[in-house]
Tab-separated table of C-alpha atoms and ligand atoms in Angstrom:
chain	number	residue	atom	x	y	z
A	148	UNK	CA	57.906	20.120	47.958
A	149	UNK	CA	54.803	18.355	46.761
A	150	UNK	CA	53.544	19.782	43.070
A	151	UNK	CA	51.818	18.741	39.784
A	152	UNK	CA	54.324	18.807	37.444
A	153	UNK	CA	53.952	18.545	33.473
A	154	UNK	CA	56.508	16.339	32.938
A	155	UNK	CA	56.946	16.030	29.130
A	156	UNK	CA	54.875	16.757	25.656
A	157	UNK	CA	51.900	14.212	26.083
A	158	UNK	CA	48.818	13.879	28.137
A	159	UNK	CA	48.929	14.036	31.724
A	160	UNK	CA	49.667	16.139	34.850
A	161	UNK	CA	51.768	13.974	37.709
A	162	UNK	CA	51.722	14.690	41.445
A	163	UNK	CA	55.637	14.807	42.160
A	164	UNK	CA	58.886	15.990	44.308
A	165	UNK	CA	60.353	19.303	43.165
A	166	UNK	CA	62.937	21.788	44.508
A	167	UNK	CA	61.258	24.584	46.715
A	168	UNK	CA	61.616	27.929	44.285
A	169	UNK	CA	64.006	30.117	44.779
A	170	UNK	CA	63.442	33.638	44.904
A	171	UNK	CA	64.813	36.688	43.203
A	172	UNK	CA	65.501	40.171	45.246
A	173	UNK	CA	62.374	41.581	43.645
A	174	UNK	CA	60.471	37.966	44.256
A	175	UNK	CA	58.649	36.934	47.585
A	176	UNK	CA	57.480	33.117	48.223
A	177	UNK	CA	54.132	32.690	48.924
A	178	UNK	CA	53.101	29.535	50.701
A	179	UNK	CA	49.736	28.169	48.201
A	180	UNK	CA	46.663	27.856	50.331
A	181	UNK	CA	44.025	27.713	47.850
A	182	UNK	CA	44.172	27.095	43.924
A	183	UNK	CA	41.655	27.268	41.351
A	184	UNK	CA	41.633	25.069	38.610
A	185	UNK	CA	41.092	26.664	34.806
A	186	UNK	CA	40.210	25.290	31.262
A	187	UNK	CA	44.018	26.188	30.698
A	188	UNK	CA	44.728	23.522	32.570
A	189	UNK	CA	42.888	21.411	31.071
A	190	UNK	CA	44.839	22.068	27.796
A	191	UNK	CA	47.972	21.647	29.499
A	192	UNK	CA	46.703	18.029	30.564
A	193	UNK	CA	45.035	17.231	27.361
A	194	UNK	CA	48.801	18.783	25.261
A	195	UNK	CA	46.736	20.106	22.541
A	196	UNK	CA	48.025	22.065	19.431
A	197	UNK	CA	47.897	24.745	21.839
A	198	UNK	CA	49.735	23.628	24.543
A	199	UNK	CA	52.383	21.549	22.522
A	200	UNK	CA	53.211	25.314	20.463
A	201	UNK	CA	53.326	27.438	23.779
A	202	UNK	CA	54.271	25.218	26.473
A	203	UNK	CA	57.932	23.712	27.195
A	204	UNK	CA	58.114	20.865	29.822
A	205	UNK	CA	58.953	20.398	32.512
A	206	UNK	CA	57.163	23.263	34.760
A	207	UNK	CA	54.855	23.350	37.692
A	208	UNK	CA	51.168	23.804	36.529
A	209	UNK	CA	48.564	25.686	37.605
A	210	UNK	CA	47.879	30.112	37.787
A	211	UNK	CA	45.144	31.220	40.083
A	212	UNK	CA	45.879	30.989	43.570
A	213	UNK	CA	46.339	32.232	47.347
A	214	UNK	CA	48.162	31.851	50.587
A	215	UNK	CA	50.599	32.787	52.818
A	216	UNK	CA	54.330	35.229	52.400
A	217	UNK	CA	57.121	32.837	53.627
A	218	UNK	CA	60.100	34.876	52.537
A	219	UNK	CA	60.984	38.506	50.902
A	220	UNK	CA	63.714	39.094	48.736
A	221	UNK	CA	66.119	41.709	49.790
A	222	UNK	CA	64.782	44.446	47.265
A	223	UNK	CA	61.055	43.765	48.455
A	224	UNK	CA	59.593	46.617	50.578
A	225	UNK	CA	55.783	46.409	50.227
A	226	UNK	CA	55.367	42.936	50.970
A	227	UNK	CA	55.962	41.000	54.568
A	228	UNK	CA	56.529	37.970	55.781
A	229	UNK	CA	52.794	36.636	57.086
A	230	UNK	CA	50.875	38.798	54.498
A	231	UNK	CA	47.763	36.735	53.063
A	232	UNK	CA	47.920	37.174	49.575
A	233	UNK	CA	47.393	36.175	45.898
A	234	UNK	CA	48.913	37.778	42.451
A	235	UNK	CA	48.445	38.550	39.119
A	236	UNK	CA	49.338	35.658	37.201
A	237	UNK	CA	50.644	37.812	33.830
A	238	UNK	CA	54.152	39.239	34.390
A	239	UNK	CA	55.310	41.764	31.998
A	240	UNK	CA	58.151	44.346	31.499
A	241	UNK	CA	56.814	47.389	33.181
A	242	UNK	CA	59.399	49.403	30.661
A	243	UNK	CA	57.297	48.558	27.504
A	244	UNK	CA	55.191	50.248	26.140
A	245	UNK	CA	52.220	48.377	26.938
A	246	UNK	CA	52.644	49.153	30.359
A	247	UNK	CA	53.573	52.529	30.547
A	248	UNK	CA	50.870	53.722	28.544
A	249	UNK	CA	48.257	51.343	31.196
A	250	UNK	CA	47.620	48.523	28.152
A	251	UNK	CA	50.101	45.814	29.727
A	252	UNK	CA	47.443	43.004	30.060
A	253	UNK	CA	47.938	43.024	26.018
A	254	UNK	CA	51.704	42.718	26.091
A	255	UNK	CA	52.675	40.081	23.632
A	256	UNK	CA	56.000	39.219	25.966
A	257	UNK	CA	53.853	38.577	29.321
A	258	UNK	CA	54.983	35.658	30.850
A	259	UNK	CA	52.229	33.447	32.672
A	260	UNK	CA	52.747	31.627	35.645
A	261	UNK	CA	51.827	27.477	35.453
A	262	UNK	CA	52.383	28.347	31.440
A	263	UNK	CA	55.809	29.768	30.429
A	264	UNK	CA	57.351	29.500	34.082
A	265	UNK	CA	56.738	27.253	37.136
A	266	UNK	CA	53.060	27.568	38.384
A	267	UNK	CA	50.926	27.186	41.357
A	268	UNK	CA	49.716	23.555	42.163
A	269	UNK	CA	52.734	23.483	44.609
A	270	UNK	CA	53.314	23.930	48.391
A	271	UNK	CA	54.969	27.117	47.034
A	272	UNK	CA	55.314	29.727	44.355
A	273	UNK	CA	57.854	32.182	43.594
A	274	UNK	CA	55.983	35.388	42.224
A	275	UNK	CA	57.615	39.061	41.940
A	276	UNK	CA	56.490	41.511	44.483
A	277	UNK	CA	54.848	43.820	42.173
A	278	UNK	CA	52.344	41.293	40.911
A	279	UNK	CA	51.148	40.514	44.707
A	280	UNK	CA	48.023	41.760	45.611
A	281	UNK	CA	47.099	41.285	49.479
A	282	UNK	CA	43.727	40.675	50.630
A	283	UNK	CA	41.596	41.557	53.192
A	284	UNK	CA	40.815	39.347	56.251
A	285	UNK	CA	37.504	38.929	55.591
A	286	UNK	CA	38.346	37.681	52.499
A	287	UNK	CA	39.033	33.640	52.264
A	288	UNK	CA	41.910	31.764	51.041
A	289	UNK	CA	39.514	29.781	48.667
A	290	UNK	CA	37.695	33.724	47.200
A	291	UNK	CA	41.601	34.877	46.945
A	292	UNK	CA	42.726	31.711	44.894
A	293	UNK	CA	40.046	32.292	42.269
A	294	UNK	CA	40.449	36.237	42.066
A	295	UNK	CA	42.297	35.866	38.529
A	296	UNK	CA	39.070	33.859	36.545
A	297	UNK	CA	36.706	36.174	38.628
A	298	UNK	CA	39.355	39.267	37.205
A	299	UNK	CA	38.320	38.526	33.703
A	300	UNK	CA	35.001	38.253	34.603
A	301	UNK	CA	35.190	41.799	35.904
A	302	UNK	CA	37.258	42.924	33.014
A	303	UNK	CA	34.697	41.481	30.162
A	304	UNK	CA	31.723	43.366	32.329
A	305	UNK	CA	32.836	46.346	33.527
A	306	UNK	CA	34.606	47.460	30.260
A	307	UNK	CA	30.914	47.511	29.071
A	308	UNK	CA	28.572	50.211	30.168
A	309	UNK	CA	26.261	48.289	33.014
A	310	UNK	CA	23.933	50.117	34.758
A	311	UNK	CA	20.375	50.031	33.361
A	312	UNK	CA	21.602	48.235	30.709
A	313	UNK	CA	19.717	45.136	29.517
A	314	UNK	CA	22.660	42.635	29.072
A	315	UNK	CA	23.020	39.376	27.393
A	316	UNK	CA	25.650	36.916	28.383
A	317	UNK	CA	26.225	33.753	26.441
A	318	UNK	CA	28.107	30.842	28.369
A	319	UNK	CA	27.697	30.175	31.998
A	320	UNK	CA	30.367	28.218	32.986
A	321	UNK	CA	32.775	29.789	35.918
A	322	UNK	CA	33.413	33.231	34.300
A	323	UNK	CA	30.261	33.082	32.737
A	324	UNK	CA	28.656	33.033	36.083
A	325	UNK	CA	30.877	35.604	38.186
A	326	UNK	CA	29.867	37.899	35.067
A	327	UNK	CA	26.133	37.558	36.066
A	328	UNK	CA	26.397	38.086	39.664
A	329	UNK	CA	28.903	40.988	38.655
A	330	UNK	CA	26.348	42.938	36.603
A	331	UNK	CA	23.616	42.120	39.056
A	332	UNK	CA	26.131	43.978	41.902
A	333	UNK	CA	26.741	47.108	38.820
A	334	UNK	CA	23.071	47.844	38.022
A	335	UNK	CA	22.038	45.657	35.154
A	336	UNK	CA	18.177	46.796	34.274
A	337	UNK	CA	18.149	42.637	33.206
A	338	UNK	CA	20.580	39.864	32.580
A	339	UNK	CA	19.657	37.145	30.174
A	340	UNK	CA	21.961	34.259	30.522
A	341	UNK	CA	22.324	31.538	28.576
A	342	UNK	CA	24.181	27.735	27.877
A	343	UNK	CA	23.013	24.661	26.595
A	344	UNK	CA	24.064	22.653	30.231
A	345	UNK	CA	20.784	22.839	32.618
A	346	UNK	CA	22.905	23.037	35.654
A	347	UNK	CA	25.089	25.894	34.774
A	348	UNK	CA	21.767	27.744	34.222
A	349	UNK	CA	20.727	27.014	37.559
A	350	UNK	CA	23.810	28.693	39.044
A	351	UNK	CA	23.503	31.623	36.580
A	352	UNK	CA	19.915	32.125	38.769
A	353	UNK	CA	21.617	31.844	42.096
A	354	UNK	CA	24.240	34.122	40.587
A	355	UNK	CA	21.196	36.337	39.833
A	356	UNK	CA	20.214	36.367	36.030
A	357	UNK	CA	16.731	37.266	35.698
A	358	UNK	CA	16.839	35.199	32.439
A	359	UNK	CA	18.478	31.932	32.118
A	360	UNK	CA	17.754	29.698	29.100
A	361	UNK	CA	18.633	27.500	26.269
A	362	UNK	CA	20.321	29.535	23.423
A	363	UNK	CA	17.286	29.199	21.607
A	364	UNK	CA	15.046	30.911	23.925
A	365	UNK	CA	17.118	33.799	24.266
A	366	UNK	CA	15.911	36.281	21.431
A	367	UNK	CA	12.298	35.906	22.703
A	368	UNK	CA	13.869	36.895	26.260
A	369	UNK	CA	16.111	39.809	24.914
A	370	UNK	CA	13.482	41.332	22.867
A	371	UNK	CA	11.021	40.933	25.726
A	372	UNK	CA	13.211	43.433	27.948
A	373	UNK	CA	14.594	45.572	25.647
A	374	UNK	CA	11.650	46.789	23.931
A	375	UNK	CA	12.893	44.839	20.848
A	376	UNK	CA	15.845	46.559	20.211
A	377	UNK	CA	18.139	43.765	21.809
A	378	UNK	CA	20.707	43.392	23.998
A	379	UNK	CA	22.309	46.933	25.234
A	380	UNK	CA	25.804	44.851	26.173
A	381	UNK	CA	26.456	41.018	25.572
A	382	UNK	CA	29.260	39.677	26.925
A	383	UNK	CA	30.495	36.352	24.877
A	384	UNK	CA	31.804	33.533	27.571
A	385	UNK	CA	31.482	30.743	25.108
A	386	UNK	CA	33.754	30.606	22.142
A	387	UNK	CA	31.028	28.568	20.423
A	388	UNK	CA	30.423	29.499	16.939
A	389	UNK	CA	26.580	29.717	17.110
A	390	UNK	CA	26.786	31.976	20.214
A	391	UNK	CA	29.258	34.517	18.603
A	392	UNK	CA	26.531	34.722	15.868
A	393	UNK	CA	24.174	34.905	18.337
A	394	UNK	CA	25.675	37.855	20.433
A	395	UNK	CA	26.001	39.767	17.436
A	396	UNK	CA	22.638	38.990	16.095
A	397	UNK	CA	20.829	40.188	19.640
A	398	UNK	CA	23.209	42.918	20.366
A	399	UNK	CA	21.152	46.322	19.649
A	400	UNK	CA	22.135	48.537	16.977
A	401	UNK	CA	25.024	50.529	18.512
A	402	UNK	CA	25.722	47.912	20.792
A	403	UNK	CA	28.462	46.131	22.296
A	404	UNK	CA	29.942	43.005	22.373
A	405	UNK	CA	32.878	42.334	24.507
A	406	UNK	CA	34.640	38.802	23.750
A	407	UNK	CA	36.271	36.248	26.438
A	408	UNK	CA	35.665	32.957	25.322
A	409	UNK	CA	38.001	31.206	23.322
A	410	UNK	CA	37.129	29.531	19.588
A	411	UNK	CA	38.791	26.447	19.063
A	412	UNK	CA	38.399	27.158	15.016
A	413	UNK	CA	37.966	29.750	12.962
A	414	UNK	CA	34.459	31.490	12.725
A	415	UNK	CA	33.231	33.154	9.402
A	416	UNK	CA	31.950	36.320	10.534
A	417	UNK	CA	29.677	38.815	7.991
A	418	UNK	CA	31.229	41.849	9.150
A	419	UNK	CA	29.155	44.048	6.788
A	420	UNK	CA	25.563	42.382	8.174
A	421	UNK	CA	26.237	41.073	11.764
A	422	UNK	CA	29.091	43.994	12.756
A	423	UNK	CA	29.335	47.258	10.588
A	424	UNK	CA	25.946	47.773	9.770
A	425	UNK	CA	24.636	47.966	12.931
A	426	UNK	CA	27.393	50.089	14.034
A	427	UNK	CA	28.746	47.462	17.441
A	428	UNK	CA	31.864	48.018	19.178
A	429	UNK	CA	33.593	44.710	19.764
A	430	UNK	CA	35.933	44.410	22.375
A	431	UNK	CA	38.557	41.700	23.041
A	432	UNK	CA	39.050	40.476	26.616
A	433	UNK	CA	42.301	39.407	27.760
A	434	UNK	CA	43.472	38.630	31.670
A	435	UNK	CA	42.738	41.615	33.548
A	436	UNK	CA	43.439	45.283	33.148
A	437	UNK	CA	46.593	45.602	35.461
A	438	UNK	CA	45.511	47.087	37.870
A	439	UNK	CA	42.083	48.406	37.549
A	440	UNK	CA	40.267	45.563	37.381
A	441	UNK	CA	42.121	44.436	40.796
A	442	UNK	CA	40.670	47.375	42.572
A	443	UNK	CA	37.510	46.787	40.833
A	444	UNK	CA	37.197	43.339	42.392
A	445	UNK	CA	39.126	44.255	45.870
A	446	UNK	CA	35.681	47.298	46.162
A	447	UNK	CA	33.001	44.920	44.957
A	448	UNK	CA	33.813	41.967	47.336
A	449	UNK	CA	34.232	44.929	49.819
A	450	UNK	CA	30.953	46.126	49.094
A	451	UNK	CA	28.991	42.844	49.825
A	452	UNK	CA	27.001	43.286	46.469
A	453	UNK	CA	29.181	40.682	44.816
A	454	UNK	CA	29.195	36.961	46.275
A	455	UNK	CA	31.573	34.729	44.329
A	456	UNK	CA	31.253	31.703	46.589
A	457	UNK	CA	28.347	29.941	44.493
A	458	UNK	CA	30.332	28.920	41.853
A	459	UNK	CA	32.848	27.448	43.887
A	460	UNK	CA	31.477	23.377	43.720
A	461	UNK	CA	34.516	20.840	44.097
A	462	UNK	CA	37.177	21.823	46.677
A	463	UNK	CA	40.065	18.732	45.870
A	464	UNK	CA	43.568	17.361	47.206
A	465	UNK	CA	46.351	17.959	44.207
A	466	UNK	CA	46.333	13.949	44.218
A	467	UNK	CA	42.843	14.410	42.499
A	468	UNK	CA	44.476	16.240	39.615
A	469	UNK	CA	42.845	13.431	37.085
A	470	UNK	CA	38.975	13.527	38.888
A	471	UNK	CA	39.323	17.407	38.535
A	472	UNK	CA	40.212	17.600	35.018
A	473	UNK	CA	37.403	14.762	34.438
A	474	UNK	CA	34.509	17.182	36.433
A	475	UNK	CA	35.783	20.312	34.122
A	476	UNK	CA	35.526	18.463	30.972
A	477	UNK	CA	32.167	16.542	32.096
A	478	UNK	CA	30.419	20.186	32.310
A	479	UNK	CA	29.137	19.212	35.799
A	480	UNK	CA	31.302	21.663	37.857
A	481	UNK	CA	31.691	25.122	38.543
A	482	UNK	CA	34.940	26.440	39.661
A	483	UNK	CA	36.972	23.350	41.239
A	484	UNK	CA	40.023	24.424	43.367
A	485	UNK	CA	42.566	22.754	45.386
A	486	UNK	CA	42.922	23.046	48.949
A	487	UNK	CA	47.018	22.650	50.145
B	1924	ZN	ZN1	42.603	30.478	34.663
């Protein structure tokens, strides 16, 4: 089968042959439709520190995704042949203790697909049968192969308390965005986005911010709807240094600040001034709750209240592997995915 493959420690993805996976008992193979392309990837191309400590070549990229059941193992019961699916991308040891007491999304042993075992950006994917989830016909290939960046969107906001909250969220690129047509769908009194790149502002609007400005128009904006207190809930996308500050700085007092994006560095943080003092509760966002957030998502798209399609811009062949990491790191795209 066709698949990006990361061949060896260095830069690069390449569009090669590969065995077809085989399965497991427990496993089903899932024929990929639809597969949305993340900033992990984009470390996995680029073999930064990250990548080069986690990462051992060769393996099949890629960990958002939909498509098609071709075949069930023998143990498999709640999955068919023909069932249009996609699946949680973290798989974990439903004996440890992370998952039995409903915490697994934090297990330091969860295995990611297109990172620690063969991925996605293939014809097909092996996945075990308890991390499918199936979708509904309504819903697209393209909707169901972005449903795990659109999970932690769901996770970061709806951890926080939404509804007639005024809410600040810093960073609108792909998650970003999801988050602000999320809150819209929850209730949000007023959602004050911001990012430094003029287009991703423009699809935090269509997404539905009330609000969307350069960082350094956003205290005059929080302030403005919140009475001056600041921001009831912010919800960090960025991982930028000055945005962190920033989220703690126009959080309210007895606010909260739940965290997704990623520092590249270490950030000096006066926990006495920007954190105790004013009493926040900072939360750490990792993948998605397993499975709340799925039915979370699964009701909202249901609903019609929640429209992730806007921040789908690029749909790709895998040959354009190189033109889609280019449009991610340019800043000029929303979510790109790959169309098999
Ligand atoms: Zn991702």
């Amino acid at each position: 089968m066709k698949a990006l493959v990361k061949q060896s420690a260095g830069r690069g993805i390449t569009l090669t042959e590969v065995p077809e996976p085989r399965i497991r008992d427990d496993e089903v193979l899932i024929r990929v439709r639809s597969a949305g392309v993340c900033g992990t990837d984009v470390h996995i191309y680029e073999w930064d520190a990250w990548a080069a400590g986690r990462c051992k070549p060769p393996f099949v990229v890629g960990h958002e995704f939909a498509g098609d059941v071709v075949t069930v193992g023998s143990l498999v019961e709640t999955v068919k042949v023909g069932d249009r699916v996609t699946a949680e991308g973290h798989i974990v040891d439903e004996r440890s203790l992370f998952s039995r007491t409903g915490q697994s999304h934090v297990d330091p042993a969860t295995r990611i697909i297109g990172v620690d075992r063969d991925g996605c950006f293939a014809e097909f994917i092996a996945m075990p049968a308890t991390n499918v989830w199936h979708l509904d016909d309504a819903i697209s290939y393209d909707i169901g192969g972005i449903h795990d960046p659109m999970g932690n969107a769901f996770h970061t906001a709806l951890t926080a308390e939404i509804p007639g909250a005024v809410v600040l969220i810093t960073g609108c690129g792909p998650i970003g965005a999801f988050a602000v047509g999320i809150c819209k769908a929850a209730g949000a009194a007023r959602i004050i986005a911001t990012d430094v790149n003029p287009r991703r502002l423009e699809l935090a609007r269509t997404m539905g911010a009330h609000d969307a400005v350069l960082p350094e128009h956003a205290e005059a904006a929080v302030r403005a709807a919140s009475d001056g207190y600041g921001a009831d809930v912010v919800l960090e996308m960025s991982g930028v240094a000055s945005a962190v500050h920033q989220a703690f700085a126009l959080a309210r007092p007895g606010g909260r600040v739940n965290m997704l994006g990623i520092p590249s560095r270490t950030i000096d943080v006066d926990f006495a001034s920007e954190i105790i003092f004013k009493g926040l509760t900072v939360y750490g966002v990792v993948g998605r709750r397993m499975y709340e957030t799925w039915h979370q998502m699964t009701r909202f798209l249901r609903s019609g209240a929640f429209d992730p399609s806007p921040v789908i811009t690029h749909r790709l062949p895998l040959d354009a592997v190189d033109e889609a990491m280019h449009l991610i790191k340019s800043g000029e795209a929303g979510k790109i995915i790959f169309q098999l």
